[in-house]
CSV table of C-alpha atoms in Angstrom, one decimal:
chain,number,residue,atom,x,y,z
I,1,MET,CA,-12.9,6.4,-27.4
I,2,ASP,CA,-13.0,8.0,-24.0
I,3,GLN,CA,-10.6,10.6,-24.0
I,4,TYR,CA,-9.8,10.2,-20.3
I,5,LEU,CA,-9.1,6.6,-20.6
I,6,SER,CA,-7.1,7.0,-23.8
I,7,GLY,CA,-4.7,9.4,-22.1
I,8,LEU,CA,-3.7,6.9,-19.2
I,9,THR,CA,-0.3,5.6,-18.7
I,10,THR,CA,-1.9,2.3,-17.6
I,11,GLU,CA,-3.7,2.0,-20.9
I,12,GLY,CA,-0.7,2.6,-23.0
I,13,SER,CA,1.4,0.0,-25.0
I,14,ASN,CA,4.6,-1.2,-23.5
I,15,PRO,CA,7.5,-0.9,-26.0
I,16,ARG,CA,9.6,-3.5,-24.1
I,17,THR,CA,7.1,-6.2,-24.5
I,18,LEU,CA,5.7,-5.6,-28.0
I,19,HIS,CA,6.9,-9.1,-29.1
I,20,ILE,CA,6.1,-11.1,-25.9
I,21,ASP,CA,3.9,-13.3,-28.2
I,22,GLU,CA,6.9,-14.5,-30.1
I,23,CYS,CA,8.9,-15.3,-26.8
I,24,GLU,CA,9.6,-18.7,-25.5
I,25,THR,CA,8.3,-19.5,-21.9
I,26,GLU,CA,11.4,-18.3,-20.0
I,27,GLU,CA,11.6,-15.2,-22.0
I,28,ILE,CA,8.0,-14.3,-21.3
I,29,LEU,CA,8.5,-14.8,-17.7
I,30,THR,CA,11.8,-12.8,-17.7
I,31,LEU,CA,10.0,-9.9,-19.5
I,32,MET,CA,7.2,-10.0,-16.6
I,33,ASN,CA,9.9,-10.2,-13.8
I,34,GLU,CA,11.7,-7.3,-15.2
I,35,GLU,CA,8.5,-5.4,-15.3
I,36,ASP,CA,7.5,-6.4,-11.7
I,37,GLN,CA,10.8,-5.0,-10.4
I,38,THR,CA,9.8,-1.5,-11.2
I,39,VAL,CA,6.6,-1.7,-9.0
I,40,PRO,CA,8.5,-1.4,-5.4
I,41,GLN,CA,10.2,1.9,-6.8
I,42,ALA,CA,7.1,3.4,-7.9
I,43,VAL,CA,5.5,2.8,-4.3
I,44,ARG,CA,8.6,4.1,-2.9
I,45,LYS,CA,8.0,7.4,-4.5
I,46,GLU,CA,4.7,7.8,-2.8
I,47,LEU,CA,5.9,7.3,0.8
I,48,VAL,CA,5.0,10.8,1.8
I,49,PRO,CA,1.2,10.5,0.7
I,50,ILE,CA,1.1,6.9,1.9
I,51,ALA,CA,2.3,8.2,5.4
I,52,ARG,CA,-0.4,10.8,5.5
I,53,ALA,CA,-2.9,8.2,4.7
I,54,VAL,CA,-1.8,6.0,7.5
I,55,ASP,CA,-2.1,8.7,9.9
I,56,LEU,CA,-5.6,9.7,8.7
I,57,CYS,CA,-6.7,6.1,8.9
I,58,PHE,CA,-5.2,5.9,12.4
I,59,GLN,CA,-6.9,9.0,13.6
I,60,ALA,CA,-10.3,7.7,12.1
I,61,LEU,CA,-10.1,4.4,14.1
I,62,LYS,CA,-8.9,6.0,17.2
I,63,ARG,CA,-12.0,8.4,17.1
I,64,GLY,CA,-14.3,5.4,16.9
I,65,GLY,CA,-14.7,5.6,13.1
I,66,LYS,CA,-14.2,2.8,10.3
I,67,LEU,CA,-12.1,2.1,7.5
I,68,TYR,CA,-13.9,1.3,4.2
I,69,TYR,CA,-12.2,0.2,1.0
I,70,VAL,CA,-14.2,0.8,-2.2
I,71,GLY,CA,-13.2,-0.6,-5.7
I,72,ALA,CA,-14.2,-2.4,-8.7
I,73,GLY,CA,-12.5,-5.5,-10.5
I,74,THR,CA,-9.2,-6.4,-9.3
I,75,SER,CA,-8.9,-3.1,-7.2
I,76,GLY,CA,-12.2,-4.1,-5.3
I,77,ARG,CA,-11.0,-7.8,-4.9
I,78,LEU,CA,-7.8,-6.4,-3.2
I,79,GLY,CA,-9.6,-4.1,-0.9
I,80,VAL,CA,-11.8,-6.9,0.2
I,81,LEU,CA,-8.8,-9.2,0.7
I,82,ASP,CA,-6.9,-6.6,2.8
I,83,ALA,CA,-9.9,-5.9,5.0
I,84,SER,CA,-10.7,-9.7,5.5
I,85,GLU,CA,-7.2,-10.5,6.6
I,86,CYS,CA,-7.2,-8.0,9.5
I,87,PRO,CA,-9.5,-10.0,12.0
I,88,PRO,CA,-7.5,-13.1,12.0
I,89,THR,CA,-4.0,-11.2,12.0
I,90,TYR,CA,-4.7,-8.3,14.3
I,91,GLY,CA,-7.8,-9.6,16.4
I,92,THR,CA,-9.9,-6.6,14.8
I,93,ASP,CA,-13.7,-6.7,14.8
I,94,PRO,CA,-14.7,-7.4,11.3
I,95,SER,CA,-16.8,-4.2,11.0
I,96,LEU,CA,-13.7,-2.0,11.8
I,97,ILE,CA,-12.1,-2.4,8.2
I,98,GLN,CA,-14.5,-3.3,5.4
I,99,GLY,CA,-14.1,-4.0,1.8
I,100,PHE,CA,-16.6,-3.4,-0.9
I,101,ILE,CA,-16.4,-4.1,-4.6
I,102,ALA,CA,-18.7,-2.9,-7.5
I,103,GLY,CA,-21.3,-5.7,-8.1
I,104,GLY,CA,-21.3,-7.1,-4.6
I,105,ASP,CA,-19.8,-10.3,-3.3
I,106,ARG,CA,-20.5,-12.2,-6.5
I,107,ALA,CA,-18.1,-9.9,-8.3
I,108,LEU,CA,-15.4,-11.4,-6.1
I,109,ARG,CA,-15.7,-14.7,-8.3
I,110,GLU,CA,-16.8,-13.3,-11.6
I,111,ALA,CA,-16.7,-10.3,-13.8
I,112,VAL,CA,-20.2,-8.5,-13.3
I,113,GLU,CA,-20.3,-6.2,-16.3
I,114,GLY,CA,-21.4,-2.7,-16.3
I,115,CYS,CA,-21.6,-2.3,-12.5
I,116,GLU,CA,-18.3,-0.4,-12.1
I,117,ASP,CA,-19.8,2.4,-14.5
I,118,ASP,CA,-22.7,3.0,-11.9
I,119,ALA,CA,-21.7,6.0,-9.8
I,120,GLU,CA,-25.1,6.1,-8.1
I,121,ALA,CA,-24.4,2.5,-6.8
I,122,GLY,CA,-21.4,3.7,-5.3
I,123,GLU,CA,-23.2,6.8,-3.6
I,124,ARG,CA,-25.8,4.1,-2.5
I,125,LEU,CA,-23.2,2.2,-1.0
I,126,ILE,CA,-22.0,4.8,1.2
I,127,MET,CA,-25.5,6.0,2.3
I,128,ASP,CA,-26.6,2.2,3.1
I,129,HIS,CA,-23.7,1.8,5.5
I,130,GLY,CA,-24.2,5.0,7.4
I,131,ILE,CA,-20.8,6.6,6.6
I,132,THR,CA,-20.2,9.6,8.9
I,133,GLU,CA,-17.5,12.3,9.5
I,134,ASN,CA,-15.8,9.8,11.9
I,135,ASP,CA,-15.0,7.4,9.2
I,136,ILE,CA,-12.4,7.0,6.3
I,137,VAL,CA,-13.1,6.0,2.9
I,138,VAL,CA,-10.3,4.8,0.7
I,139,GLY,CA,-11.2,4.4,-3.2
I,140,ILE,CA,-9.2,1.9,-5.0
I,141,THR,CA,-9.0,2.3,-8.9
I,142,ALA,CA,-5.9,1.9,-11.4
I,143,SER,CA,-7.4,4.4,-14.0
I,144,GLY,CA,-8.6,6.9,-11.2
I,145,GLY,CA,-11.9,7.3,-13.0
I,146,THR,CA,-14.1,4.4,-12.3
I,147,PRO,CA,-17.6,5.8,-11.8
I,148,PHE,CA,-18.5,3.5,-9.0
I,149,VAL,CA,-15.4,4.6,-7.1
I,150,LEU,CA,-16.0,8.3,-7.7
I,151,GLY,CA,-19.5,8.1,-6.7
I,152,ALA,CA,-18.7,6.5,-3.4
I,153,VAL,CA,-15.8,8.8,-2.5
I,154,LYS,CA,-17.6,12.0,-3.6
I,155,ARG,CA,-20.6,11.1,-1.5
I,156,ALA,CA,-18.5,10.1,1.5
I,157,GLY,CA,-16.6,13.6,1.3
I,158,GLU,CA,-19.8,15.2,1.2
I,159,LEU,CA,-20.9,13.5,4.5
I,160,GLY,CA,-17.6,14.7,6.0
I,161,ALA,CA,-15.7,11.5,6.0
I,162,THR,CA,-12.0,11.6,5.2
I,163,THR,CA,-11.2,10.4,1.8
I,164,VAL,CA,-8.1,8.8,0.2
I,165,GLY,CA,-7.5,7.5,-3.3
I,166,LEU,CA,-5.2,5.0,-4.6
I,167,VAL,CA,-4.6,5.1,-8.3
I,168,ASN,CA,-1.9,4.2,-10.8
I,169,ASN,CA,-2.1,7.4,-12.9
I,170,ALA,CA,-1.2,11.1,-12.5
I,171,ASN,CA,-3.8,13.7,-12.3
I,172,THR,CA,-6.9,11.4,-12.1
I,173,LYS,CA,-10.5,12.2,-11.5
I,174,LEU,CA,-10.2,10.6,-8.2
I,175,GLY,CA,-7.3,12.6,-7.1
I,176,ALA,CA,-9.3,15.5,-7.7
I,177,ILE,CA,-11.9,14.9,-5.2
I,178,CYS,CA,-10.1,13.4,-2.2
I,179,ASP,CA,-8.1,14.5,0.7
I,180,VAL,CA,-5.1,12.4,-0.1
I,181,CYS,CA,-4.2,10.6,-3.4
I,182,ILE,CA,-1.4,7.8,-3.5
I,183,ALA,CA,-0.5,7.3,-7.1
I,184,PRO,CA,2.3,4.8,-7.8
I,185,ILE,CA,2.9,5.2,-11.5
I,186,VAL,CA,3.9,1.9,-12.6
I,187,GLY,CA,3.7,2.6,-16.5
I,188,PRO,CA,2.1,0.6,-19.4
I,189,GLU,CA,1.5,-3.1,-18.4
I,190,VAL,CA,3.2,-6.2,-19.8
I,191,ILE,CA,-0.2,-6.8,-21.7
I,192,THR,CA,-1.6,-3.5,-22.6
I,193,GLY,CA,-4.4,-2.5,-20.3
I,194,SER,CA,-4.1,-5.6,-18.0
I,195,THR,CA,-4.2,-3.5,-14.6
I,196,ARG,CA,-4.2,-6.8,-12.5
I,197,MET,CA,-0.6,-7.1,-13.2
I,198,LYS,CA,1.8,-4.1,-12.2
I,199,SER,CA,-1.0,-1.8,-11.1
I,200,GLY,CA,-2.5,-4.4,-8.9
I,201,THR,CA,0.7,-5.5,-7.5
I,202,ALA,CA,1.3,-1.8,-6.7
I,203,GLN,CA,-2.1,-1.4,-5.0
I,204,LYS,CA,-1.4,-4.6,-2.9
I,205,LEU,CA,1.7,-3.4,-1.6
I,206,VAL,CA,0.2,0.0,-0.6
I,207,LEU,CA,-2.6,-1.7,1.2
I,208,ASN,CA,-0.2,-3.8,3.1
I,209,MET,CA,1.5,-0.6,4.1
I,210,LEU,CA,-1.8,1.1,5.2
I,211,THR,CA,-3.3,-1.6,7.5
I,212,THR,CA,0.0,-3.0,8.8
I,213,ALA,CA,1.2,0.5,10.0
I,214,VAL,CA,-2.2,1.4,11.4
I,215,MET,CA,-2.1,-1.9,13.4
I,216,ILE,CA,1.3,-1.2,14.7
I,217,LYS,CA,0.2,2.3,15.6
I,218,MET,CA,-2.8,0.8,17.5
I,219,GLY,CA,-0.5,-1.4,19.5
I,220,LYS,CA,-1.3,-4.6,18.0
I,221,VAL,CA,2.3,-5.4,17.2
I,222,TYR,CA,4.9,-6.1,20.0
I,223,ASN,CA,8.4,-5.8,18.7
I,224,ASN,CA,7.7,-7.3,15.4
I,225,LEU,CA,5.2,-9.9,16.7
I,226,MET,CA,1.5,-10.1,15.8
I,227,VAL,CA,0.4,-10.6,19.2
I,228,ASP,CA,-3.2,-9.9,18.8
I,229,LEU,CA,-3.7,-12.5,16.1
I,230,LYS,CA,-6.7,-15.1,16.8
I,231,ALA,CA,-5.8,-18.7,17.3
I,232,GLY,CA,-8.7,-19.9,15.3
I,233,ASN,CA,-7.0,-23.0,13.7
I,234,GLN,CA,-4.0,-25.4,14.5
I,235,LYS,CA,-1.7,-23.3,12.3
I,236,LEU,CA,-2.6,-20.1,14.3
I,237,TYR,CA,-2.5,-21.9,17.5
I,238,ASP,CA,1.0,-23.2,16.8
I,239,ARG,CA,2.0,-19.6,15.6
I,240,SER,CA,0.7,-18.1,18.9
I,241,VAL,CA,2.7,-20.4,20.9
I,242,ARG,CA,6.0,-19.6,19.1
I,243,ILE,CA,5.1,-15.8,19.4
I,244,ILE,CA,4.6,-16.3,23.2
I,245,ARG,CA,7.9,-18.1,23.3
I,246,THR,CA,9.8,-15.7,21.4
I,247,ALA,CA,8.4,-12.6,23.2
I,248,THR,CA,9.0,-14.3,26.8
I,249,HIS,CA,11.8,-17.1,26.2
I,250,ALA,CA,9.2,-19.5,27.8
I,251,ASP,CA,9.2,-23.2,26.9
I,252,ALA,CA,6.6,-24.7,24.8
I,253,GLU,CA,4.8,-26.1,27.7
I,254,THR,CA,4.6,-22.9,29.6
I,255,ALA,CA,3.6,-20.9,26.6
I,256,ALA,CA,0.8,-23.3,25.8
I,257,LYS,CA,-0.4,-23.4,29.5
I,258,TYR,CA,-0.5,-19.4,29.8
I,259,LEU,CA,-2.3,-19.2,26.1
I,260,LYS,CA,-5.1,-21.3,27.5
I,261,LEU,CA,-5.4,-19.5,30.7
I,262,ALA,CA,-5.6,-16.1,28.6
I,263,ASP,CA,-8.4,-17.6,26.7
I,264,MET,CA,-6.1,-17.9,23.7
I,265,HIS,CA,-5.1,-14.3,23.4
I,266,GLY,CA,-1.4,-14.2,23.2
I,267,LYS,CA,-0.9,-10.5,24.3
I,268,THR,CA,-2.6,-11.3,27.4
I,269,ALA,CA,-0.6,-14.5,28.0
I,270,ILE,CA,2.8,-12.6,27.3
I,271,LEU,CA,1.8,-10.0,29.8
I,272,MET,CA,0.9,-12.7,32.2
I,273,ILE,CA,4.3,-14.3,32.0
I,274,GLU,CA,6.1,-11.2,32.0
I,275,THR,CA,4.5,-9.6,35.2
I,276,GLY,CA,3.0,-12.4,37.0
I,277,LEU,CA,-0.7,-11.0,36.7
I,278,ASP,CA,-3.5,-13.3,36.4
I,279,ALA,CA,-5.8,-13.1,33.3
I,280,THR,CA,-8.3,-10.7,34.6
I,281,HIS,CA,-5.8,-8.3,35.9
I,282,ALA,CA,-3.6,-8.6,32.6
I,283,ARG,CA,-6.7,-7.6,30.7
I,284,GLN,CA,-7.3,-4.9,32.8
I,285,ALA,CA,-3.8,-3.7,32.4
I,286,LEU,CA,-3.9,-3.8,28.8
I,287,ALA,CA,-7.1,-1.9,28.7
I,288,ALA,CA,-5.5,0.9,30.6
I,289,CYS,CA,-2.8,1.1,28.3
I,290,GLY,CA,-5.0,1.1,25.1
I,291,GLY,CA,-3.9,-2.4,24.3
I,292,ARG,CA,0.0,-1.5,24.0
I,293,LEU,CA,1.8,-4.5,25.5
I,294,LYS,CA,5.1,-2.7,26.2
I,295,ALA,CA,3.4,0.1,28.2
I,296,ALA,CA,1.3,-2.5,30.0
I,297,ILE,CA,4.5,-4.5,31.0
I,298,LEU,CA,6.2,-1.4,32.1
I,299,ASN,CA,3.4,0.0,34.4
I,300,ALA,CA,2.9,-3.5,35.9
I,301,ARG,CA,6.6,-3.7,36.7
I,302,ASN,CA,6.7,-0.1,38.2
I,303,ARG,CA,3.7,-1.0,40.3
I,304,LYS,CA,5.5,-4.1,41.6
I,305,GLU,CA,8.6,-1.8,42.4
I,306,GLY,CA,6.6,0.9,43.7
I,307,GLN,CA,7.8,3.3,41.2
I,308,PRO,CA,5.4,6.2,40.0
I,309,LEU,CA,3.6,5.4,36.8
C-alpha cells in the first residue's frame, strides 16, 4: 500500500459509522447529517488562507490573467462546475475562469481510469493552455497527492503562475509546492475513502467562497445583488427584472423597459434609472469606474450637481 495514502485522514475509518450497514434508513441519514455538520467548521478554520487565495485570484484577474481549476474525479468536477457557473451568474467571459478535469470532458460523466495518475498529462495541460505569470492555477485534490494535479501545479509554478492548493489533509504533497494551501480537515468519511462526501462538500464551500468573493471585489455585485448576470432564459430575465426593481424601487413595467434599453444588462439598466443617463453614456460611466455600480452612480450624480469627482 502507498505509504502516503495510508496515512491520510480522508482514508481512515470513521468510528462513528462502523455499524452504518446495520442501520435503518433514518439512522443512516442521521449519521450522514451529523458528519456533514462538521464541514462548515472545518472550512471556517481555513478562512485566513482562503482570504489570501481570494486576494491572489483578484490580483491575477485584475492584471489580465485567468483563473484555472485543475482536479481529478469529484474534485475536478467541482472545479468545472464552479467555473461554468460564473458566466451566467456574473457575466464573465467563459475564458476568464476555466475548470479542467483529468481525463477531459468525458470524465465529467464517467470514470476514466488511470488518468489521475498521469503527472505528465497535468504538465501538458498547463503548457497547452499557455499559462503565464499573470495567471493563477488552483489544484483541487482531497488527498493532496494526485499526480495529475501535482504535475499541473508544479509546471504552472515553474512558469511563474500563482498557485493555490485545495486539499482535505494536512502536510500534503500539493501543499508543499503551492503558494497558498487551503486545507479544511473534515476527518474520515462516513463511508471510508468516499471523498465525494465531506471532502467534496468542503471543496464546494471553498470554491463558492473563492469566486463569489472575487466577483464582489471586481464590482459584479451591487449591495448583495448579482447585477451582472446574463438574462439568457426566462428565469434569468425575471430575476433581472426583480433585481432592477429591488435596486431602484421601480415598478415591473419600468424595470422591464430599461432592461430592454440596456440590451438585457441589469447593471446598465439600474444606472440609467438611478441617474437618467442613456444606455451609451451609462456604459461609458460604468467602464470609467471599472464596472463598479455604486461608484458610477455617485460620479454621475456629482456631475449633475457640479461637485468635484
